[in-house]
PDB file of C-alpha atoms in Angstrom:
ATOM      1  CA  MET U   1       7.349  16.802 -18.267  1.00 53.00           C
ATOM      2  CA  GLU U   2       5.082  17.589 -15.319  1.00 77.00           C
ATOM      3  CA  GLN U   3       6.022  15.947 -12.023  1.00 93.00           C
ATOM      4  CA  LYS U   4       3.906  12.957 -11.060  1.00 97.00           C
ATOM      5  CA  VAL U   5       1.824  13.376  -7.913  1.00 98.00           C
ATOM      6  CA  ILE U   6       2.114  10.237  -5.774  1.00 98.00           C
ATOM      7  CA  LEU U   7      -0.262   9.650  -2.852  1.00 98.00           C
ATOM      8  CA  ILE U   8       1.038   7.147  -0.288  1.00 98.00           C
ATOM      9  CA  THR U   9      -1.149   5.944   2.583  1.00 98.00           C
ATOM     10  CA  GLY U  10       0.412   4.827   5.844  1.00 98.00           C
ATOM     11  CA  ALA U  11       3.442   7.045   5.196  1.00 98.00           C
ATOM     12  CA  SER U  12       4.234   7.243   8.918  1.00 96.00           C
ATOM     13  CA  GLY U  13       4.825   3.480   9.152  1.00 93.00           C
ATOM     14  CA  GLY U  14       7.951   1.450   8.473  1.00 94.00           C
ATOM     15  CA  MET U  15       7.422   0.432   4.856  1.00 96.00           C
ATOM     16  CA  GLY U  16       5.402   3.514   3.927  1.00 97.00           C
ATOM     17  CA  GLY U  17       8.015   5.793   5.442  1.00 97.00           C
ATOM     18  CA  ALA U  18      10.839   3.984   3.662  1.00 97.00           C
ATOM     19  CA  ILE U  19       9.087   4.184   0.284  1.00 97.00           C
ATOM     20  CA  ALA U  20       8.306   7.869   0.858  1.00 98.00           C
ATOM     21  CA  GLU U  21      11.935   8.574   1.765  1.00 97.00           C
ATOM     22  CA  LEU U  22      13.162   6.952  -1.442  1.00 98.00           C
ATOM     23  CA  PHE U  23      10.606   8.819  -3.568  1.00 98.00           C
ATOM     24  CA  SER U  24      11.527  12.112  -1.886  1.00 97.00           C
ATOM     25  CA  LYS U  25      14.852  11.919  -3.738  1.00 96.00           C
ATOM     26  CA  GLU U  26      13.069  11.685  -7.099  1.00 96.00           C
ATOM     27  CA  ASP U  27      11.509  14.377  -9.285  1.00 96.00           C
ATOM     28  CA  VAL U  28       7.962  13.836  -8.011  1.00 98.00           C
ATOM     29  CA  LYS U  29       5.411  15.445  -5.710  1.00 98.00           C
ATOM     30  CA  LEU U  30       4.435  13.444  -2.627  1.00 98.00           C
ATOM     31  CA  ALA U  31       1.142  13.448  -0.734  1.00 98.00           C
ATOM     32  CA  LEU U  32       1.813  11.504   2.459  1.00 98.00           C
ATOM     33  CA  GLN U  33      -1.135  10.274   4.534  1.00 98.00           C
ATOM     34  CA  TYR U  34      -0.949   9.558   8.245  1.00 98.00           C
ATOM     35  CA  ASN U  35      -3.459   9.062  11.030  1.00 97.00           C
ATOM     36  CA  THR U  36      -2.002   9.292  14.550  1.00 94.00           C
ATOM     37  CA  ASN U  37       1.755   8.801  14.095  1.00 94.00           C
ATOM     38  CA  SER U  38       3.846  11.618  12.661  1.00 93.00           C
ATOM     39  CA  ILE U  39       5.726  11.508   9.351  1.00 97.00           C
ATOM     40  CA  LYS U  40       9.519  11.782   9.500  1.00 94.00           C
ATOM     41  CA  ILE U  41       9.989  13.518   6.154  1.00 96.00           C
ATOM     42  CA  LYS U  42       9.551  17.276   6.400  1.00 97.00           C
ATOM     43  CA  GLU U  43       6.934  19.110   4.375  1.00 97.00           C
ATOM     44  CA  SER U  44       8.048  21.245   1.447  1.00 97.00           C
ATOM     45  CA  ILE U  45       6.752  22.669  -1.803  1.00 97.00           C
ATOM     46  CA  SER U  46       6.707  19.165  -3.274  1.00 97.00           C
ATOM     47  CA  ILE U  47       5.882  17.152  -0.123  1.00 98.00           C
ATOM     48  CA  GLY U  48       2.644  17.463   1.821  1.00 98.00           C
ATOM     49  CA  HIS U  49       1.353  15.738   4.985  1.00 98.00           C
ATOM     50  CA  PHE U  50      -2.347  14.871   5.102  1.00 98.00           C
ATOM     51  CA  GLN U  51      -4.094  13.528   8.201  1.00 98.00           C
ATOM     52  CA  ALA U  52      -7.057  11.184   7.786  1.00 98.00           C
ATOM     53  CA  ASN U  53      -8.644   8.128   9.363  1.00 98.00           C
ATOM     54  CA  LEU U  54      -8.976   5.969   6.265  1.00 98.00           C
ATOM     55  CA  THR U  55     -11.697   3.785   7.784  1.00 98.00           C
ATOM     56  CA  HIS U  56     -14.123   6.719   7.468  1.00 98.00           C
ATOM     57  CA  GLU U  57     -15.153   7.380   3.884  1.00 98.00           C
ATOM     58  CA  THR U  58     -15.932  11.046   4.569  1.00 98.00           C
ATOM     59  CA  GLU U  59     -12.336  11.595   5.745  1.00 98.00           C
ATOM     60  CA  VAL U  60     -10.998   9.807   2.673  1.00 98.00           C
ATOM     61  CA  GLU U  61     -13.076  12.030   0.400  1.00 98.00           C
ATOM     62  CA  LYS U  62     -11.757  15.115   2.232  1.00 98.00           C
ATOM     63  CA  LEU U  63      -8.172  13.812   1.987  1.00 98.00           C
ATOM     64  CA  VAL U  64      -8.370  13.336  -1.775  1.00 98.00           C
ATOM     65  CA  SER U  65      -9.882  16.802  -2.161  1.00 98.00           C
ATOM     66  CA  GLU U  66      -7.081  18.364  -0.081  1.00 98.00           C
ATOM     67  CA  VAL U  67      -4.370  16.627  -2.109  1.00 98.00           C
ATOM     68  CA  ILE U  68      -5.889  17.824  -5.384  1.00 98.00           C
ATOM     69  CA  SER U  69      -6.254  21.323  -3.924  1.00 98.00           C
ATOM     70  CA  LYS U  70      -2.518  21.406  -3.080  1.00 98.00           C
ATOM     71  CA  PHE U  71      -1.025  19.622  -6.086  1.00 98.00           C
ATOM     72  CA  GLY U  72      -3.730  19.946  -8.752  1.00 97.00           C
ATOM     73  CA  ARG U  73      -4.026  16.240  -9.503  1.00 98.00           C
ATOM     74  CA  ILE U  74      -3.194  12.699  -8.398  1.00 98.00           C
ATOM     75  CA  ASP U  75      -1.313  10.365 -10.742  1.00 98.00           C
ATOM     76  CA  VAL U  76      -0.388   7.438  -8.514  1.00 98.00           C
ATOM     77  CA  LEU U  77      -2.150   5.939  -5.491  1.00 98.00           C
ATOM     78  CA  ILE U  78      -0.165   3.543  -3.306  1.00 98.00           C
ATOM     79  CA  ASN U  79      -2.483   1.813  -0.837  1.00 98.00           C
ATOM     80  CA  ASN U  80       0.116   0.906   1.763  1.00 98.00           C
ATOM     81  CA  ALA U  81      -1.599   1.475   5.144  1.00 97.00           C
ATOM     82  CA  GLY U  82      -2.254  -1.749   7.032  1.00 96.00           C
ATOM     83  CA  ILE U  83      -2.280  -3.507  10.391  1.00 95.00           C
ATOM     84  CA  SER U  84      -1.771  -7.036  11.644  1.00 91.00           C
ATOM     85  CA  LYS U  85      -3.046  -8.366  14.962  1.00 90.00           C
ATOM     86  CA  SER U  86      -2.150 -12.008  15.529  1.00 87.00           C
ATOM     87  CA  SER U  87      -4.383 -14.556  17.240  1.00 91.00           C
ATOM     88  CA  MET U  88      -5.793 -17.973  16.460  1.00 96.00           C
ATOM     89  CA  SER U  89      -9.046 -17.810  14.508  1.00 96.00           C
ATOM     90  CA  TRP U  90     -11.155 -19.102  17.396  1.00 97.00           C
ATOM     91  CA  LYS U  91      -9.677 -16.444  19.677  1.00 97.00           C
ATOM     92  CA  THR U  92     -10.097 -13.521  17.272  1.00 96.00           C
ATOM     93  CA  ASP U  93     -12.813 -11.204  18.548  1.00 96.00           C
ATOM     94  CA  LEU U  94     -15.200  -9.321  16.282  1.00 97.00           C
ATOM     95  CA  GLU U  95     -13.622  -5.947  17.043  1.00 97.00           C
ATOM     96  CA  THR U  96     -10.179  -7.149  15.904  1.00 96.00           C
ATOM     97  CA  TRP U  97     -11.640  -8.752  12.775  1.00 97.00           C
ATOM     98  CA  ARG U  98     -13.559  -5.632  11.786  1.00 98.00           C
ATOM     99  CA  GLU U  99     -10.667  -3.250  12.561  1.00 97.00           C
ATOM    100  CA  THR U 100      -8.344  -5.332  10.371  1.00 97.00           C
ATOM    101  CA  MET U 101     -10.841  -5.417   7.517  1.00 98.00           C
ATOM    102  CA  ALA U 102     -11.536  -1.692   7.859  1.00 98.00           C
ATOM    103  CA  ILE U 103      -7.892  -0.645   7.575  1.00 98.00           C
ATOM    104  CA  ASN U 104      -6.592  -3.335   5.218  1.00 98.00           C
ATOM    105  CA  LEU U 105      -9.541  -3.634   2.821  1.00 98.00           C
ATOM    106  CA  ASP U 106     -12.180  -0.938   3.330  1.00 98.00           C
ATOM    107  CA  ALA U 107      -9.572   1.852   3.262  1.00 98.00           C
ATOM    108  CA  PRO U 108      -7.988   0.838  -0.086  1.00 98.00           C
ATOM    109  CA  PHE U 109     -11.492   0.575  -1.542  1.00 98.00           C
ATOM    110  CA  PHE U 110     -12.455   4.045  -0.260  1.00 98.00           C
ATOM    111  CA  MET U 111      -9.162   5.532  -1.473  1.00 98.00           C
ATOM    112  CA  SER U 112      -9.501   3.985  -4.919  1.00 98.00           C
ATOM    113  CA  LYS U 113     -13.169   4.963  -5.199  1.00 98.00           C
ATOM    114  CA  HIS U 114     -12.425   8.643  -4.609  1.00 98.00           C
ATOM    115  CA  VAL U 115      -9.192   8.839  -6.623  1.00 98.00           C
ATOM    116  CA  ILE U 116     -10.581   7.026  -9.673  1.00 98.00           C
ATOM    117  CA  PRO U 117     -12.802   9.864 -11.023  1.00 98.00           C
ATOM    118  CA  GLY U 118      -9.768  12.139 -11.371  1.00 98.00           C
ATOM    119  CA  LEU U 119      -7.697   9.406 -12.979  1.00 98.00           C
ATOM    120  CA  ARG U 120     -10.495   8.664 -15.446  1.00 98.00           C
ATOM    121  CA  ASN U 121     -10.742  12.331 -16.383  1.00 98.00           C
ATOM    122  CA  GLN U 122      -6.975  12.358 -17.018  1.00 97.00           C
ATOM    123  CA  LYS U 123      -7.186   9.084 -18.959  1.00 98.00           C
ATOM    124  CA  SER U 124      -4.136   7.897 -17.050  1.00 98.00           C
ATOM    125  CA  GLY U 125      -3.020   6.735 -13.638  1.00 98.00           C
ATOM    126  CA  ARG U 126      -1.687   3.962 -11.468  1.00 98.00           C
ATOM    127  CA  ILE U 127      -3.120   2.235  -8.409  1.00 98.00           C
ATOM    128  CA  ILE U 128      -0.780  -0.060  -6.468  1.00 98.00           C
ATOM    129  CA  ASN U 129      -2.096  -2.127  -3.572  1.00 98.00           C
ATOM    130  CA  ILE U 130       0.294  -3.517  -0.979  1.00 98.00           C
ATOM    131  CA  SER U 131      -0.792  -7.076  -0.198  1.00 98.00           C
ATOM    132  CA  SER U 132       1.090  -9.950   1.439  1.00 97.00           C
ATOM    133  CA  VAL U 133       2.455 -13.415   0.802  1.00 96.00           C
ATOM    134  CA  VAL U 134       0.245 -14.469   3.723  1.00 95.00           C
ATOM    135  CA  ALA U 135      -2.773 -13.862   1.459  1.00 97.00           C
ATOM    136  CA  GLN U 136      -1.415 -16.575  -0.828  1.00 97.00           C
ATOM    137  CA  THR U 137      -0.061 -19.093   1.665  1.00 95.00           C
ATOM    138  CA  GLY U 138      -1.885 -18.486   4.944  1.00 93.00           C
ATOM    139  CA  PHE U 139      -0.046 -18.389   8.255  1.00 89.00           C
ATOM    140  CA  ILE U 140      -1.034 -19.546  11.728  1.00 90.00           C
ATOM    141  CA  GLY U 141      -2.655 -16.780  13.755  1.00 92.00           C
ATOM    142  CA  THR U 142      -3.347 -14.423  10.840  1.00 92.00           C
ATOM    143  CA  SER U 143      -6.923 -15.253   9.805  1.00 96.00           C
ATOM    144  CA  ALA U 144      -8.104 -11.621   9.698  1.00 97.00           C
ATOM    145  CA  TYR U 145      -4.902 -10.291   8.149  1.00 96.00           C
ATOM    146  CA  ALA U 146      -4.690 -13.028   5.509  1.00 97.00           C
ATOM    147  CA  ALA U 147      -8.358 -12.647   4.581  1.00 98.00           C
ATOM    148  CA  SER U 148      -8.074  -8.867   4.261  1.00 98.00           C
ATOM    149  CA  LYS U 149      -4.965  -9.072   2.088  1.00 98.00           C
ATOM    150  CA  ALA U 150      -6.518 -11.780  -0.094  1.00 98.00           C
ATOM    151  CA  GLY U 151      -9.536  -9.517  -0.535  1.00 98.00           C
ATOM    152  CA  LEU U 152      -7.184  -6.772  -1.679  1.00 98.00           C
ATOM    153  CA  ILE U 153      -5.912  -9.026  -4.453  1.00 98.00           C
ATOM    154  CA  GLY U 154      -9.498  -9.625  -5.587  1.00 98.00           C
ATOM    155  CA  LEU U 155     -10.174  -5.877  -5.549  1.00 98.00           C
ATOM    156  CA  THR U 156      -7.029  -5.334  -7.624  1.00 98.00           C
ATOM    157  CA  LYS U 157      -8.133  -7.760 -10.324  1.00 98.00           C
ATOM    158  CA  THR U 158     -11.612  -6.260 -10.612  1.00 98.00           C
ATOM    159  CA  LEU U 159     -10.466  -2.633 -10.664  1.00 98.00           C
ATOM    160  CA  SER U 160      -7.903  -3.455 -13.342  1.00 98.00           C
ATOM    161  CA  LYS U 161     -10.660  -4.726 -15.633  1.00 98.00           C
ATOM    162  CA  GLU U 162     -12.938  -1.783 -14.903  1.00 98.00           C
ATOM    163  CA  LEU U 163     -10.250   0.832 -15.531  1.00 98.00           C
ATOM    164  CA  SER U 164      -8.064  -0.523 -18.340  1.00 98.00           C
ATOM    165  CA  SER U 165     -10.067   1.307 -21.012  1.00 98.00           C
ATOM    166  CA  SER U 166      -9.295   4.588 -19.206  1.00 98.00           C
ATOM    167  CA  GLY U 167      -5.530   4.134 -19.373  1.00 98.00           C
ATOM    168  CA  ILE U 168      -5.302   3.230 -15.674  1.00 98.00           C
ATOM    169  CA  THR U 169      -3.399   0.207 -14.387  1.00 98.00           C
ATOM    170  CA  VAL U 170      -4.042  -1.520 -11.066  1.00 98.00           C
ATOM    171  CA  ASN U 171      -1.605  -4.003  -9.572  1.00 98.00           C
ATOM    172  CA  ALA U 172      -0.829  -5.584  -6.214  1.00 98.00           C
ATOM    173  CA  LEU U 173       2.519  -6.273  -4.596  1.00 98.00           C
ATOM    174  CA  ALA U 174       2.460  -9.364  -2.393  1.00 98.00           C
ATOM    175  CA  LEU U 175       5.248  -8.728   0.068  1.00 97.00           C
ATOM    176  CA  GLY U 176       7.118 -11.361   2.007  1.00 95.00           C
ATOM    177  CA  TYR U 177       9.105 -10.488   5.123  1.00 93.00           C
ATOM    178  CA  PHE U 178      10.983  -7.183   5.004  1.00 94.00           C
ATOM    179  CA  ASN U 179      13.386  -5.520   7.431  1.00 91.00           C
ATOM    180  CA  VAL U 180      11.004  -2.631   8.143  1.00 90.00           C
ATOM    181  CA  GLY U 181       7.404  -2.370   9.279  1.00 79.00           C
ATOM    182  CA  MET U 182       5.494  -5.192  10.917  1.00 78.00           C
ATOM    183  CA  ILE U 183       8.618  -7.288  11.452  1.00 82.00           C
ATOM    184  CA  ASP U 184       9.521  -4.871  14.268  1.00 76.00           C
ATOM    185  CA  ASP U 185       6.725  -6.400  16.359  1.00 74.00           C
ATOM    186  CA  VAL U 186       8.080  -9.930  15.927  1.00 77.00           C
ATOM    187  CA  PRO U 187      10.439 -11.273  18.657  1.00 78.00           C
ATOM    188  CA  LEU U 188      14.018 -11.820  17.446  1.00 83.00           C
ATOM    189  CA  GLU U 189      13.904 -15.588  17.955  1.00 84.00           C
ATOM    190  CA  ILE U 190      10.796 -15.823  15.768  1.00 82.00           C
ATOM    191  CA  GLN U 191      12.421 -13.541  13.176  1.00 85.00           C
ATOM    192  CA  THR U 192      15.289 -16.053  13.040  1.00 89.00           C
ATOM    193  CA  GLU U 193      12.816 -18.872  12.453  1.00 88.00           C
ATOM    194  CA  ILE U 194      11.069 -16.897   9.708  1.00 88.00           C
ATOM    195  CA  ILE U 195      14.349 -16.130   7.935  1.00 93.00           C
ATOM    196  CA  SER U 196      15.236 -19.832   7.986  1.00 94.00           C
ATOM    197  CA  THR U 197      12.079 -20.569   5.929  1.00 92.00           C
ATOM    198  CA  ILE U 198      12.902 -17.978   3.251  1.00 95.00           C
ATOM    199  CA  PRO U 199      14.813 -19.551   0.328  1.00 95.00           C
ATOM    200  CA  THR U 200      17.101 -16.504   0.060  1.00 96.00           C
ATOM    201  CA  LYS U 201      17.722 -16.683   3.849  1.00 96.00           C
ATOM    202  CA  LYS U 202      17.278 -12.945   4.398  1.00 94.00           C
ATOM    203  CA  LEU U 203      14.665 -10.244   4.908  1.00 94.00           C
ATOM    204  CA  GLY U 204      13.748  -7.988   2.023  1.00 95.00           C
ATOM    205  CA  GLU U 205      14.854  -4.367   1.563  1.00 96.00           C
ATOM    206  CA  PRO U 206      12.426  -1.460   0.931  1.00 97.00           C
ATOM    207  CA  ALA U 207      14.444  -0.567  -2.184  1.00 97.00           C
ATOM    208  CA  THR U 208      13.032  -3.696  -3.849  1.00 98.00           C
ATOM    209  CA  VAL U 209       9.494  -2.425  -3.310  1.00 98.00           C
ATOM    210  CA  PHE U 210      10.460   1.083  -4.402  1.00 98.00           C
ATOM    211  CA  LYS U 211      12.125  -0.049  -7.631  1.00 98.00           C
ATOM    212  CA  THR U 212       9.147  -2.278  -8.491  1.00 98.00           C
ATOM    213  CA  ILE U 213       6.757   0.636  -7.992  1.00 98.00           C
ATOM    214  CA  GLN U 214       9.033   2.877 -10.061  1.00 97.00           C
ATOM    215  CA  TRP U 215       8.770   0.424 -12.937  1.00 97.00           C
ATOM    216  CA  LEU U 216       4.993   0.028 -12.616  1.00 98.00           C
ATOM    217  CA  ILE U 217       4.391   3.784 -12.757  1.00 98.00           C
ATOM    218  CA  SER U 218       6.746   4.297 -15.714  1.00 96.00           C
ATOM    219  CA  ASP U 219       5.641   4.287 -19.342  1.00 96.00           C
ATOM    220  CA  GLU U 220       7.288   0.870 -19.671  1.00 96.00           C
ATOM    221  CA  GLY U 221       4.935  -0.490 -16.999  1.00 97.00           C
ATOM    222  CA  SER U 222       1.758   0.570 -18.800  1.00 97.00           C
ATOM    223  CA  TYR U 223       1.111  -2.919 -20.225  1.00 98.00           C
ATOM    224  CA  VAL U 224       1.079  -4.523 -16.768  1.00 98.00           C
ATOM    225  CA  THR U 225      -2.286  -4.542 -14.993  1.00 98.00           C
ATOM    226  CA  GLY U 226      -4.343  -6.874 -12.823  1.00 98.00           C
ATOM    227  CA  GLN U 227      -1.199  -8.616 -11.607  1.00 98.00           C
ATOM    228  CA  THR U 228      -0.048  -9.767  -8.197  1.00 98.00           C
ATOM    229  CA  ILE U 229       3.714  -9.290  -8.208  1.00 98.00           C
ATOM    230  CA  ASN U 230       5.491 -11.455  -5.648  1.00 98.00           C
ATOM    231  CA  LEU U 231       8.367  -9.884  -3.702  1.00 98.00           C
ATOM    232  CA  ASN U 232       9.076 -12.570  -1.154  1.00 96.00           C
ATOM    233  CA  GLY U 233      12.551 -14.077  -1.474  1.00 97.00           C
ATOM    234  CA  GLY U 234      11.115 -17.282  -2.962  1.00 96.00           C
ATOM    235  CA  LEU U 235       8.523 -18.078  -0.273  1.00 91.00           C
ATOM    236  CA  PHE U 236       5.726 -18.402  -2.820  1.00 92.00           C
ATOM    237  CA  SER U 237       5.666 -18.476  -6.593  1.00 85.00           C
TER     238      SER U 237
END
């Protein structure tokens, strides 16, 4: 069976890097996108690094073309790249709002738009969007982030309906608080407060995200589409 080609955006970040590291031990080919920060996993025959600013559609189109040129196809798109800049809604300036929307919502749309034609030609594929529990619950100081991640859930539902007849599934993972990624920017005392609100009383592990993605891209996951799968330690259900 031919190796799946998995394209992961934001592979230089905490969660993206952790997912990429776990997939690098599997029998797959990895296309790892980054913008300014470098990727820790070394390139090889089955692992490629691809630089692109995902907020520019022309760069996204070039990225997809380069991945297909190297690996011949794309089977799985994981829209993981994202940012969070915290401030109260009335203090959030337009530049911050637009930057958050561009990276968290425009980029997954651009990526999906340019990967979809290949998936439709293959009559198979998976798109997985990394959203957040904050999209479902809201959180003080995250108006732009919450809105962008909620928009991603809406995009997921629509794409799933548009693409189901082509054998393509589209799902979102709504992540709670994990021990990699954006949590690194949160002061330790606030991390302690956050953990106290989680029913399981602990931060999540990247392996949970990885194993969920593994299932979604397997043959057994082919009947699951248009869903928002909650990985949050019980914060929201």
